Amino acid sequence: MSLYPTGNPARMGRRVGARAIDVVLSVAVIAAAQVGLHIAVRGTSTAVGFLVLAVLAVWTFFGMWTLFARAATPGQFMLGLHHVDQVTGLRAGPRTFLKYVIESVTLGASLLITLVTIQEPNRSWFDRVAGVTLVDPREPDPVVPGSVEIAAPPAGWEGEESHPTQLRTAREHAGVTPTSSAMNQPVPFPVLTLDSGEVMPVDRTIILGRAPRPDDGLEQARLIIVADPSVSANHLAVGLGPAGPWAMDLDSTNGSSVQQDGGPTTILNPLVRVPLSPGALVRMGQRSFSVDVA
């Protein structure tokens, strides 16, 4: 699963390669313009002068088009790279232009500043100031290390349940006796309903976030994108245990809360599973969903 809808952060080698293409093309255009102007002045040829101006105009238009329409410099565009908004994950043309306006103020030290300030996930100081990330659609999905340690399961849990265990649990939760004939009947799994109207069964662990990816211990989870700036990349997990569905905040920035059984709203502690009763309303950032029995 990509960290952003259109790719993963570009590697340093690709960033430097795109910058090299930009430098070579810019130097070539400037050199050609100087030669053309020299010829025009020495030969008093207005045609050559107009040709030089046309070349400069085309190069300028192409550069502005790639920045605003493709969120990339010409070199990045040729390598298939582009910038996305750090919050929404969408192409960020104006922010890309802002980034290179800031770079221009450094008077040629931008590459050195980029090399010195680059941080995971491959973002430079300029990227952070402009709120963008340079992504590569061809960059493979990252192998997410166990950087977020999942809390130990509450008493009575045996960790992530297998599908057969979840199957049995769902039947017991719905009051279905697990006889041989009943095991062939459809399973009424709990249902998660997003505030957008999207409905899905909680037949396995679900991770919700702006750019969700599997976490350590939740590798087989279903990933649900919730495109909202208030939602973290990996915000919250919902799963099915022996006592029914549960929710767990994944150490999100804006936090999560639950309101159930007509009681007050309770803030979820990070990486702690909280059992959900039928009709529970869970909030994550400015978004919400309910969990009920089908």
PDB file of C-alpha atoms in Angstrom:
ATOM      1  CA  MET A   1       0.000   0.000   0.000  1.00  0.00           C
ATOM      2  CA  SER A   2       1.540   3.310  -1.078  1.00  0.00           C
ATOM      3  CA  LEU A   3       2.039   5.990   1.569  1.00  0.00           C
ATOM      4  CA  TYR A   4       0.324   8.442  -0.814  1.00  0.00           C
ATOM      5  CA  PRO A   5      -2.350   7.776  -3.476  1.00  0.00           C
ATOM      6  CA  THR A   6       0.071   8.362  -6.393  1.00  0.00           C
ATOM      7  CA  GLY A   7       3.332   6.879  -5.110  1.00  0.00           C
ATOM      8  CA  ASN A   8       5.917   6.566  -2.350  1.00  0.00           C
ATOM      9  CA  PRO A   9       8.591   9.121  -1.342  1.00  0.00           C
ATOM     10  CA  ALA A  10      11.308   9.370  -4.010  1.00  0.00           C
ATOM     11  CA  ARG A  11      14.770   8.101  -3.154  1.00  0.00           C
ATOM     12  CA  MET A  12      17.693  10.492  -2.935  1.00  0.00           C
ATOM     13  CA  GLY A  13      19.282   9.064  -6.081  1.00  0.00           C
ATOM     14  CA  ARG A  14      16.188   9.868  -8.129  1.00  0.00           C
ATOM     15  CA  ARG A  15      15.955  13.350  -6.612  1.00  0.00           C
ATOM     16  CA  VAL A  16      19.581  14.090  -7.509  1.00  0.00           C
ATOM     17  CA  GLY A  17      19.067  12.627 -10.997  1.00  0.00           C
ATOM     18  CA  ALA A  18      16.108  14.928 -11.633  1.00  0.00           C
ATOM     19  CA  ARG A  19      18.085  17.912 -10.336  1.00  0.00           C
ATOM     20  CA  ALA A  20      20.970  17.017 -12.681  1.00  0.00           C
ATOM     21  CA  ILE A  21      18.584  16.945 -15.653  1.00  0.00           C
ATOM     22  CA  ASP A  22      17.224  20.365 -14.660  1.00  0.00           C
ATOM     23  CA  VAL A  23      20.733  21.828 -14.430  1.00  0.00           C
ATOM     24  CA  VAL A  24      21.861  20.361 -17.766  1.00  0.00           C
ATOM     25  CA  LEU A  25      18.730  21.536 -19.585  1.00  0.00           C
ATOM     26  CA  SER A  26      18.894  25.010 -18.039  1.00  0.00           C
ATOM     27  CA  VAL A  27      22.582  25.405 -18.903  1.00  0.00           C
ATOM     28  CA  ALA A  28      21.930  24.196 -22.466  1.00  0.00           C
ATOM     29  CA  VAL A  29      19.066  26.650 -22.970  1.00  0.00           C
ATOM     30  CA  ILE A  30      21.027  29.572 -21.485  1.00  0.00           C
ATOM     31  CA  ALA A  31      24.106  28.719 -23.592  1.00  0.00           C
ATOM     32  CA  ALA A  32      22.000  28.456 -26.744  1.00  0.00           C
ATOM     33  CA  ALA A  33      20.352  31.776 -25.924  1.00  0.00           C
ATOM     34  CA  GLN A  34      23.718  33.485 -25.419  1.00  0.00           C
ATOM     35  CA  VAL A  35      25.082  32.121 -28.709  1.00  0.00           C
ATOM     36  CA  GLY A  36      21.915  33.153 -30.502  1.00  0.00           C
ATOM     37  CA  LEU A  37      22.013  36.660 -29.053  1.00  0.00           C
ATOM     38  CA  HIS A  38      25.689  36.973 -29.985  1.00  0.00           C
ATOM     39  CA  ILE A  39      24.925  35.956 -33.541  1.00  0.00           C
ATOM     40  CA  ALA A  40      21.961  38.312 -33.656  1.00  0.00           C
ATOM     41  CA  VAL A  41      24.036  41.260 -32.431  1.00  0.00           C
ATOM     42  CA  ARG A  42      27.068  40.564 -34.609  1.00  0.00           C
ATOM     43  CA  GLY A  43      25.027  39.776 -37.702  1.00  0.00           C
ATOM     44  CA  THR A  44      22.242  42.247 -37.007  1.00  0.00           C
ATOM     45  CA  SER A  45      19.765  39.436 -37.688  1.00  0.00           C
ATOM     46  CA  THR A  46      16.414  40.082 -36.089  1.00  0.00           C
ATOM     47  CA  ALA A  47      15.210  36.616 -37.120  1.00  0.00           C
ATOM     48  CA  VAL A  48      17.805  34.949 -34.903  1.00  0.00           C
ATOM     49  CA  GLY A  49      16.907  37.299 -32.068  1.00  0.00           C
ATOM     50  CA  PHE A  50      13.230  36.372 -32.332  1.00  0.00           C
ATOM     51  CA  LEU A  51      14.175  32.658 -32.435  1.00  0.00           C
ATOM     52  CA  VAL A  52      16.160  33.037 -29.226  1.00  0.00           C
ATOM     53  CA  LEU A  53      13.268  34.805 -27.522  1.00  0.00           C
ATOM     54  CA  ALA A  54      10.896  32.085 -28.741  1.00  0.00           C
ATOM     55  CA  VAL A  55      13.133  29.341 -27.316  1.00  0.00           C
ATOM     56  CA  LEU A  56      13.340  31.124 -23.956  1.00  0.00           C
ATOM     57  CA  ALA A  57       9.578  31.651 -23.925  1.00  0.00           C
ATOM     58  CA  VAL A  58       8.897  27.979 -24.699  1.00  0.00           C
ATOM     59  CA  TRP A  59      11.318  26.831 -21.995  1.00  0.00           C
ATOM     60  CA  THR A  60       9.778  29.189 -19.449  1.00  0.00           C
ATOM     61  CA  PHE A  61       6.241  28.076 -20.343  1.00  0.00           C
ATOM     62  CA  PHE A  62       7.239  24.397 -20.147  1.00  0.00           C
ATOM     63  CA  GLY A  63       8.837  24.926 -16.739  1.00  0.00           C
ATOM     64  CA  MET A  64       5.794  26.737 -15.349  1.00  0.00           C
ATOM     65  CA  TRP A  65       3.448  24.107 -16.808  1.00  0.00           C
ATOM     66  CA  THR A  66       5.316  21.233 -15.166  1.00  0.00           C
ATOM     67  CA  LEU A  67       5.381  23.097 -11.835  1.00  0.00           C
ATOM     68  CA  PHE A  68       1.683  23.990 -11.680  1.00  0.00           C
ATOM     69  CA  ALA A  69       0.033  21.236 -13.751  1.00  0.00           C
ATOM     70  CA  ARG A  70       2.319  18.308 -12.922  1.00  0.00           C
ATOM     71  CA  ALA A  71       3.732  19.506  -9.563  1.00  0.00           C
ATOM     72  CA  ALA A  72       7.267  18.841 -10.777  1.00  0.00           C
ATOM     73  CA  THR A  73      10.305  20.476 -12.338  1.00  0.00           C
ATOM     74  CA  PRO A  74      11.090  19.480 -15.955  1.00  0.00           C
ATOM     75  CA  GLY A  75      13.686  16.977 -14.726  1.00  0.00           C
ATOM     76  CA  GLN A  76      11.290  15.453 -12.210  1.00  0.00           C
ATOM     77  CA  PHE A  77       8.581  15.352 -14.850  1.00  0.00           C
ATOM     78  CA  MET A  78      10.887  13.436 -17.220  1.00  0.00           C
ATOM     79  CA  LEU A  79      11.653  10.885 -14.499  1.00  0.00           C
ATOM     80  CA  GLY A  80       7.983  10.528 -13.565  1.00  0.00           C
ATOM     81  CA  LEU A  81       8.311  12.215 -10.167  1.00  0.00           C
ATOM     82  CA  HIS A  82       5.895  14.768  -8.739  1.00  0.00           C
ATOM     83  CA  HIS A  83       5.046  16.569  -5.499  1.00  0.00           C
ATOM     84  CA  VAL A  84       1.981  15.870  -3.380  1.00  0.00           C
ATOM     85  CA  ASP A  85       0.421  17.791  -0.524  1.00  0.00           C
ATOM     86  CA  GLN A  86       1.645  16.279   2.748  1.00  0.00           C
ATOM     87  CA  VAL A  87      -1.875  16.357   4.234  1.00  0.00           C
ATOM     88  CA  THR A  88      -4.189  15.393   1.373  1.00  0.00           C
ATOM     89  CA  GLY A  89      -1.751  13.300  -0.676  1.00  0.00           C
ATOM     90  CA  LEU A  90      -2.894  15.045  -3.888  1.00  0.00           C
ATOM     91  CA  ARG A  91      -0.695  16.789  -6.471  1.00  0.00           C
ATOM     92  CA  ALA A  92       0.351  20.183  -5.119  1.00  0.00           C
ATOM     93  CA  GLY A  93       1.263  22.512  -8.002  1.00  0.00           C
ATOM     94  CA  PRO A  94       1.110  25.869  -6.158  1.00  0.00           C
ATOM     95  CA  ARG A  95       2.972  24.444  -3.164  1.00  0.00           C
ATOM     96  CA  THR A  96       5.605  23.039  -5.509  1.00  0.00           C
ATOM     97  CA  PHE A  97       6.057  26.500  -7.019  1.00  0.00           C
ATOM     98  CA  LEU A  98       6.378  27.917  -3.484  1.00  0.00           C
ATOM     99  CA  LYS A  99       9.057  25.337  -2.673  1.00  0.00           C
ATOM    100  CA  TYR A 100      11.240  26.395  -5.583  1.00  0.00           C
ATOM    101  CA  VAL A 101      10.679  30.085  -4.915  1.00  0.00           C
ATOM    102  CA  ILE A 102      12.110  29.438  -1.439  1.00  0.00           C
ATOM    103  CA  GLU A 103      14.978  27.439  -2.981  1.00  0.00           C
ATOM    104  CA  SER A 104      15.806  30.327  -5.307  1.00  0.00           C
ATOM    105  CA  VAL A 105      16.477  32.557  -2.304  1.00  0.00           C
ATOM    106  CA  THR A 106      19.333  30.259  -1.210  1.00  0.00           C
ATOM    107  CA  LEU A 107      21.421  31.387  -4.224  1.00  0.00           C
ATOM    108  CA  GLY A 108      22.560  27.949  -5.361  1.00  0.00           C
ATOM    109  CA  ALA A 109      22.878  26.266  -1.966  1.00  0.00           C
ATOM    110  CA  SER A 110      19.575  24.401  -2.299  1.00  0.00           C
ATOM    111  CA  LEU A 111      21.146  21.047  -3.206  1.00  0.00           C
ATOM    112  CA  LEU A 112      23.490  21.195  -0.198  1.00  0.00           C
ATOM    113  CA  ILE A 113      20.614  22.191   2.104  1.00  0.00           C
ATOM    114  CA  THR A 114      18.537  19.307   0.716  1.00  0.00           C
ATOM    115  CA  LEU A 115      21.325  16.785   1.329  1.00  0.00           C
ATOM    116  CA  VAL A 116      21.923  18.037   4.877  1.00  0.00           C
ATOM    117  CA  THR A 117      18.274  18.343   5.972  1.00  0.00           C
ATOM    118  CA  ILE A 118      16.706  15.295   4.313  1.00  0.00           C
ATOM    119  CA  GLN A 119      14.649  13.236   6.797  1.00  0.00           C
ATOM    120  CA  GLU A 120      12.334  10.259   6.573  1.00  0.00           C
ATOM    121  CA  PRO A 121      10.246   9.826   4.577  1.00  0.00           C
ATOM    122  CA  ASN A 122      12.804  11.469   2.225  1.00  0.00           C
ATOM    123  CA  ARG A 123      11.666  15.050   2.836  1.00  0.00           C
ATOM    124  CA  SER A 124      14.030  18.034   2.821  1.00  0.00           C
ATOM    125  CA  TRP A 125      13.701  21.298   4.744  1.00  0.00           C
ATOM    126  CA  PHE A 126      12.190  22.867   1.625  1.00  0.00           C
ATOM    127  CA  ASP A 127       9.593  20.075   1.443  1.00  0.00           C
ATOM    128  CA  ARG A 128       8.620  20.587   5.076  1.00  0.00           C
ATOM    129  CA  VAL A 129       8.328  24.363   4.756  1.00  0.00           C
ATOM    130  CA  ALA A 130       6.168  24.094   1.610  1.00  0.00           C
ATOM    131  CA  GLY A 131       4.159  21.145   3.001  1.00  0.00           C
ATOM    132  CA  VAL A 132       4.930  18.784   0.119  1.00  0.00           C
ATOM    133  CA  THR A 133       6.550  15.411  -0.510  1.00  0.00           C
ATOM    134  CA  LEU A 134       8.304  14.375  -3.732  1.00  0.00           C
ATOM    135  CA  VAL A 135       6.909  10.968  -4.687  1.00  0.00           C
ATOM    136  CA  ASP A 136       7.812   8.322  -7.249  1.00  0.00           C
ATOM    137  CA  PRO A 137       4.965   6.167  -8.654  1.00  0.00           C
ATOM    138  CA  ARG A 138       7.511   3.454  -9.461  1.00  0.00           C
ATOM    139  CA  GLU A 139       8.945   3.328  -5.954  1.00  0.00           C
ATOM    140  CA  PRO A 140       7.937  -0.010  -4.338  1.00  0.00           C
ATOM    141  CA  ASP A 141       5.828  -0.016  -1.218  1.00  0.00           C
ATOM    142  CA  PRO A 142       7.983   0.258   1.886  1.00  0.00           C
ATOM    143  CA  VAL A 143       8.436  -2.617   4.280  1.00  0.00           C
ATOM    144  CA  VAL A 144       7.043  -1.022   7.373  1.00  0.00           C
ATOM    145  CA  PRO A 145       9.214  -1.871  10.403  1.00  0.00           C
ATOM    146  CA  GLY A 146       7.753  -2.418  13.833  1.00  0.00           C
ATOM    147  CA  SER A 147       8.167   1.264  14.668  1.00  0.00           C
ATOM    148  CA  VAL A 148       4.787   1.310  16.394  1.00  0.00           C
ATOM    149  CA  GLU A 149       4.629  -1.328  19.067  1.00  0.00           C
ATOM    150  CA  ILE A 150       1.138  -2.756  19.405  1.00  0.00           C
ATOM    151  CA  ALA A 151       0.099  -2.999  23.031  1.00  0.00           C
ATOM    152  CA  ALA A 152      -0.299  -6.405  24.618  1.00  0.00           C
ATOM    153  CA  PRO A 153      -3.843  -7.797  24.243  1.00  0.00           C
ATOM    154  CA  PRO A 154      -6.168  -7.367  27.229  1.00  0.00           C
ATOM    155  CA  ALA A 155      -6.834 -10.298  29.554  1.00  0.00           C
ATOM    156  CA  GLY A 156      -8.607 -13.159  27.815  1.00  0.00           C
ATOM    157  CA  TRP A 157      -7.140 -12.361  24.407  1.00  0.00           C
ATOM    158  CA  GLU A 158      -4.743 -14.591  22.520  1.00  0.00           C
ATOM    159  CA  GLY A 159      -3.534 -11.933  20.078  1.00  0.00           C
ATOM    160  CA  GLU A 160      -4.840 -11.473  16.535  1.00  0.00           C
ATOM    161  CA  GLU A 161      -7.515 -14.084  15.934  1.00  0.00           C
ATOM    162  CA  SER A 162      -7.423 -16.343  12.904  1.00  0.00           C
ATOM    163  CA  HIS A 163     -10.326 -16.233  10.455  1.00  0.00           C
ATOM    164  CA  PRO A 164     -11.871 -19.471  11.821  1.00  0.00           C
ATOM    165  CA  THR A 165     -11.767 -18.019  15.342  1.00  0.00           C
ATOM    166  CA  GLN A 166     -13.364 -14.777  14.134  1.00  0.00           C
ATOM    167  CA  LEU A 167     -15.971 -16.830  12.299  1.00  0.00           C
ATOM    168  CA  ARG A 168     -16.890 -18.696  15.475  1.00  0.00           C
ATOM    169  CA  THR A 169     -16.809 -15.495  17.529  1.00  0.00           C
ATOM    170  CA  ALA A 170     -19.143 -13.691  15.136  1.00  0.00           C
ATOM    171  CA  ARG A 171     -21.671 -16.543  15.283  1.00  0.00           C
ATOM    172  CA  GLU A 172     -21.572 -16.634  19.065  1.00  0.00           C
ATOM    173  CA  HIS A 173     -21.922 -12.824  19.167  1.00  0.00           C
ATOM    174  CA  ALA A 174     -24.983 -13.110  16.958  1.00  0.00           C
ATOM    175  CA  GLY A 175     -26.459 -15.957  19.030  1.00  0.00           C
ATOM    176  CA  VAL A 176     -25.903 -18.676  16.392  1.00  0.00           C
ATOM    177  CA  THR A 177     -25.110 -22.117  17.809  1.00  0.00           C
ATOM    178  CA  PRO A 178     -22.000 -23.387  16.040  1.00  0.00           C
ATOM    179  CA  THR A 179     -23.412 -26.683  14.852  1.00  0.00           C
ATOM    180  CA  SER A 180     -22.247 -28.354  11.639  1.00  0.00           C
ATOM    181  CA  SER A 181     -25.337 -27.112   9.765  1.00  0.00           C
ATOM    182  CA  ALA A 182     -25.075 -23.587  11.191  1.00  0.00           C
ATOM    183  CA  MET A 183     -21.452 -23.330  10.123  1.00  0.00           C
ATOM    184  CA  ASN A 184     -22.631 -23.365   6.502  1.00  0.00           C
ATOM    185  CA  GLN A 185     -24.903 -20.366   6.972  1.00  0.00           C
ATOM    186  CA  PRO A 186     -23.929 -16.739   6.217  1.00  0.00           C
ATOM    187  CA  VAL A 187     -22.139 -15.028   9.099  1.00  0.00           C
ATOM    188  CA  PRO A 188     -23.746 -11.830  10.484  1.00  0.00           C
ATOM    189  CA  PHE A 189     -20.503  -9.964  11.166  1.00  0.00           C
ATOM    190  CA  PRO A 190     -20.625  -6.607  12.950  1.00  0.00           C
ATOM    191  CA  VAL A 191     -20.931  -3.746  10.477  1.00  0.00           C
ATOM    192  CA  LEU A 192     -18.877  -0.546  10.345  1.00  0.00           C
ATOM    193  CA  THR A 193     -20.655   2.472   8.825  1.00  0.00           C
ATOM    194  CA  LEU A 194     -18.556   5.536   7.997  1.00  0.00           C
ATOM    195  CA  ASP A 195     -20.042   9.037   8.170  1.00  0.00           C
ATOM    196  CA  SER A 196     -19.637   9.120   4.373  1.00  0.00           C
ATOM    197  CA  GLY A 197     -22.164   6.289   4.088  1.00  0.00           C
ATOM    198  CA  GLU A 198     -19.660   3.578   3.224  1.00  0.00           C
ATOM    199  CA  VAL A 199     -20.530   0.271   4.893  1.00  0.00           C
ATOM    200  CA  MET A 200     -18.275  -2.752   5.443  1.00  0.00           C
ATOM    201  CA  PRO A 201     -18.365  -5.884   7.591  1.00  0.00           C
ATOM    202  CA  VAL A 202     -15.866  -6.225  10.417  1.00  0.00           C
ATOM    203  CA  ASP A 203     -14.897  -9.706   9.238  1.00  0.00           C
ATOM    204  CA  ARG A 204     -11.217  -9.011   9.904  1.00  0.00           C
ATOM    205  CA  THR A 205      -9.068  -6.221  11.287  1.00  0.00           C
ATOM    206  CA  ILE A 206      -9.529  -2.858   9.541  1.00  0.00           C
ATOM    207  CA  ILE A 207      -7.057   0.043   9.569  1.00  0.00           C
ATOM    208  CA  LEU A 208      -8.488   3.486   8.836  1.00  0.00           C
ATOM    209  CA  GLY A 209      -6.380   6.522   7.979  1.00  0.00           C
ATOM    210  CA  ARG A 210      -5.473   9.185   5.453  1.00  0.00           C
ATOM    211  CA  ALA A 211      -2.814   6.911   3.905  1.00  0.00           C
ATOM    212  CA  PRO A 212      -3.159   3.598   5.805  1.00  0.00           C
ATOM    213  CA  ARG A 213      -0.508   0.906   5.717  1.00  0.00           C
ATOM    214  CA  PRO A 214      -0.098  -2.410   7.564  1.00  0.00           C
ATOM    215  CA  ASP A 215       1.375  -2.163  11.046  1.00  0.00           C
ATOM    216  CA  ASP A 216       3.418  -4.752  12.868  1.00  0.00           C
ATOM    217  CA  GLY A 217       0.974  -7.423  14.015  1.00  0.00           C
ATOM    218  CA  LEU A 218      -1.766  -6.140  11.670  1.00  0.00           C
ATOM    219  CA  GLU A 219      -0.220  -7.173   8.337  1.00  0.00           C
ATOM    220  CA  GLN A 220      -3.404  -8.781   6.973  1.00  0.00           C
ATOM    221  CA  ALA A 221      -5.677  -5.858   7.847  1.00  0.00           C
ATOM    222  CA  ARG A 222      -8.024  -4.270   5.325  1.00  0.00           C
ATOM    223  CA  LEU A 223      -6.886  -0.697   4.580  1.00  0.00           C
ATOM    224  CA  ILE A 224      -9.563   2.006   4.355  1.00  0.00           C
ATOM    225  CA  ILE A 225      -8.622   5.503   3.170  1.00  0.00           C
ATOM    226  CA  VAL A 226     -10.359   8.373   4.964  1.00  0.00           C
ATOM    227  CA  ALA A 227      -9.332  11.487   3.019  1.00  0.00           C
ATOM    228  CA  ASP A 228      -9.460  14.179   5.684  1.00  0.00           C
ATOM    229  CA  PRO A 229      -6.687  16.473   6.987  1.00  0.00           C
ATOM    230  CA  SER A 230      -7.736  15.763  10.588  1.00  0.00           C
ATOM    231  CA  VAL A 231      -7.099  12.030  10.151  1.00  0.00           C
ATOM    232  CA  SER A 232      -3.587  10.614  10.573  1.00  0.00           C
ATOM    233  CA  ALA A 233      -1.976   8.377   7.945  1.00  0.00           C
ATOM    234  CA  ASN A 234      -2.558   5.384  10.229  1.00  0.00           C
ATOM    235  CA  HIS A 235      -5.218   6.598  12.617  1.00  0.00           C
ATOM    236  CA  LEU A 236      -7.263   3.754  14.072  1.00  0.00           C
ATOM    237  CA  ALA A 237      -7.788  -0.011  13.906  1.00  0.00           C
ATOM    238  CA  VAL A 238     -11.052  -1.917  14.304  1.00  0.00           C
ATOM    239  CA  GLY A 239     -11.152  -5.675  14.792  1.00  0.00           C
ATOM    240  CA  LEU A 240     -13.173  -8.614  16.061  1.00  0.00           C
ATOM    241  CA  GLY A 241     -12.309 -10.485  19.237  1.00  0.00           C
ATOM    242  CA  PRO A 242     -13.910 -13.118  21.483  1.00  0.00           C
ATOM    243  CA  ALA A 243     -16.066 -10.453  23.163  1.00  0.00           C
ATOM    244  CA  GLY A 244     -17.065  -8.755  19.921  1.00  0.00           C
ATOM    245  CA  PRO A 245     -15.653  -5.773  17.989  1.00  0.00           C
ATOM    246  CA  TRP A 246     -12.953  -3.486  19.396  1.00  0.00           C
ATOM    247  CA  ALA A 247     -11.282  -0.209  18.432  1.00  0.00           C
ATOM    248  CA  MET A 248      -7.672   0.882  18.989  1.00  0.00           C
ATOM    249  CA  ASP A 249      -6.110   4.269  18.338  1.00  0.00           C
ATOM    250  CA  LEU A 250      -2.775   3.886  16.488  1.00  0.00           C
ATOM    251  CA  ASP A 251      -1.066   6.770  18.287  1.00  0.00           C
ATOM    252  CA  SER A 252      -2.778   9.285  15.987  1.00  0.00           C
ATOM    253  CA  THR A 253      -2.111  13.027  16.038  1.00  0.00           C
ATOM    254  CA  ASN A 254      -5.671  14.228  16.699  1.00  0.00           C
ATOM    255  CA  GLY A 255      -6.736  11.222  18.758  1.00  0.00           C
ATOM    256  CA  SER A 256      -9.851   9.047  18.818  1.00  0.00           C
ATOM    257  CA  SER A 257     -12.854   8.757  21.100  1.00  0.00           C
ATOM    258  CA  VAL A 258     -15.889   6.519  21.552  1.00  0.00           C
ATOM    259  CA  GLN A 259     -19.401   7.078  22.825  1.00  0.00           C
ATOM    260  CA  GLN A 260     -21.472   3.995  23.619  1.00  0.00           C
ATOM    261  CA  ASP A 261     -24.375   2.752  25.719  1.00  0.00           C
ATOM    262  CA  GLY A 262     -25.663   6.320  26.096  1.00  0.00           C
ATOM    263  CA  GLY A 263     -22.654   7.252  28.220  1.00  0.00           C
ATOM    264  CA  PRO A 264     -20.165  10.090  27.943  1.00  0.00           C
ATOM    265  CA  THR A 265     -17.492  10.316  25.267  1.00  0.00           C
ATOM    266  CA  THR A 266     -14.305   8.491  26.222  1.00  0.00           C
ATOM    267  CA  ILE A 267     -10.882   9.307  24.775  1.00  0.00           C
ATOM    268  CA  LEU A 268      -9.044   6.224  23.491  1.00  0.00           C
ATOM    269  CA  ASN A 269      -5.570   5.707  24.893  1.00  0.00           C
ATOM    270  CA  PRO A 270      -3.027   4.972  22.125  1.00  0.00           C
ATOM    271  CA  LEU A 271      -2.484   1.271  21.333  1.00  0.00           C
ATOM    272  CA  VAL A 272      -5.127   0.052  23.803  1.00  0.00           C
ATOM    273  CA  ARG A 273      -8.034  -2.020  22.505  1.00  0.00           C
ATOM    274  CA  VAL A 274     -11.451  -0.871  23.706  1.00  0.00           C
ATOM    275  CA  PRO A 275     -14.456  -3.220  23.342  1.00  0.00           C
ATOM    276  CA  LEU A 276     -17.352  -1.758  21.367  1.00  0.00           C
ATOM    277  CA  SER A 277     -20.997  -2.333  22.188  1.00  0.00           C
ATOM    278  CA  PRO A 278     -23.706  -2.352  19.478  1.00  0.00           C
ATOM    279  CA  GLY A 279     -24.337   1.162  18.193  1.00  0.00           C
ATOM    280  CA  ALA A 280     -21.007   2.551  19.417  1.00  0.00           C
ATOM    281  CA  LEU A 281     -19.986   5.832  17.774  1.00  0.00           C
ATOM    282  CA  VAL A 282     -16.243   6.216  17.227  1.00  0.00           C
ATOM    283  CA  ARG A 283     -14.649   9.543  16.270  1.00  0.00           C
ATOM    284  CA  MET A 284     -11.213   9.959  14.683  1.00  0.00           C
ATOM    285  CA  GLY A 285     -10.208  13.567  14.142  1.00  0.00           C
ATOM    286  CA  GLN A 286     -13.226  15.269  12.545  1.00  0.00           C
ATOM    287  CA  ARG A 287     -14.580  12.004  11.056  1.00  0.00           C
ATOM    288  CA  SER A 288     -16.656   9.273  12.663  1.00  0.00           C
ATOM    289  CA  PHE A 289     -18.182   5.839  12.174  1.00  0.00           C
ATOM    290  CA  SER A 290     -20.579   3.544  14.001  1.00  0.00           C
ATOM    291  CA  VAL A 291     -20.328  -0.184  14.663  1.00  0.00           C
ATOM    292  CA  ASP A 292     -23.435  -2.334  14.966  1.00  0.00           C
ATOM    293  CA  VAL A 293     -24.642  -5.888  14.481  1.00  0.00           C
ATOM    294  CA  ALA A 294     -25.823  -6.632  10.941  1.00  0.00           C
TER     295      ALA A 294
END
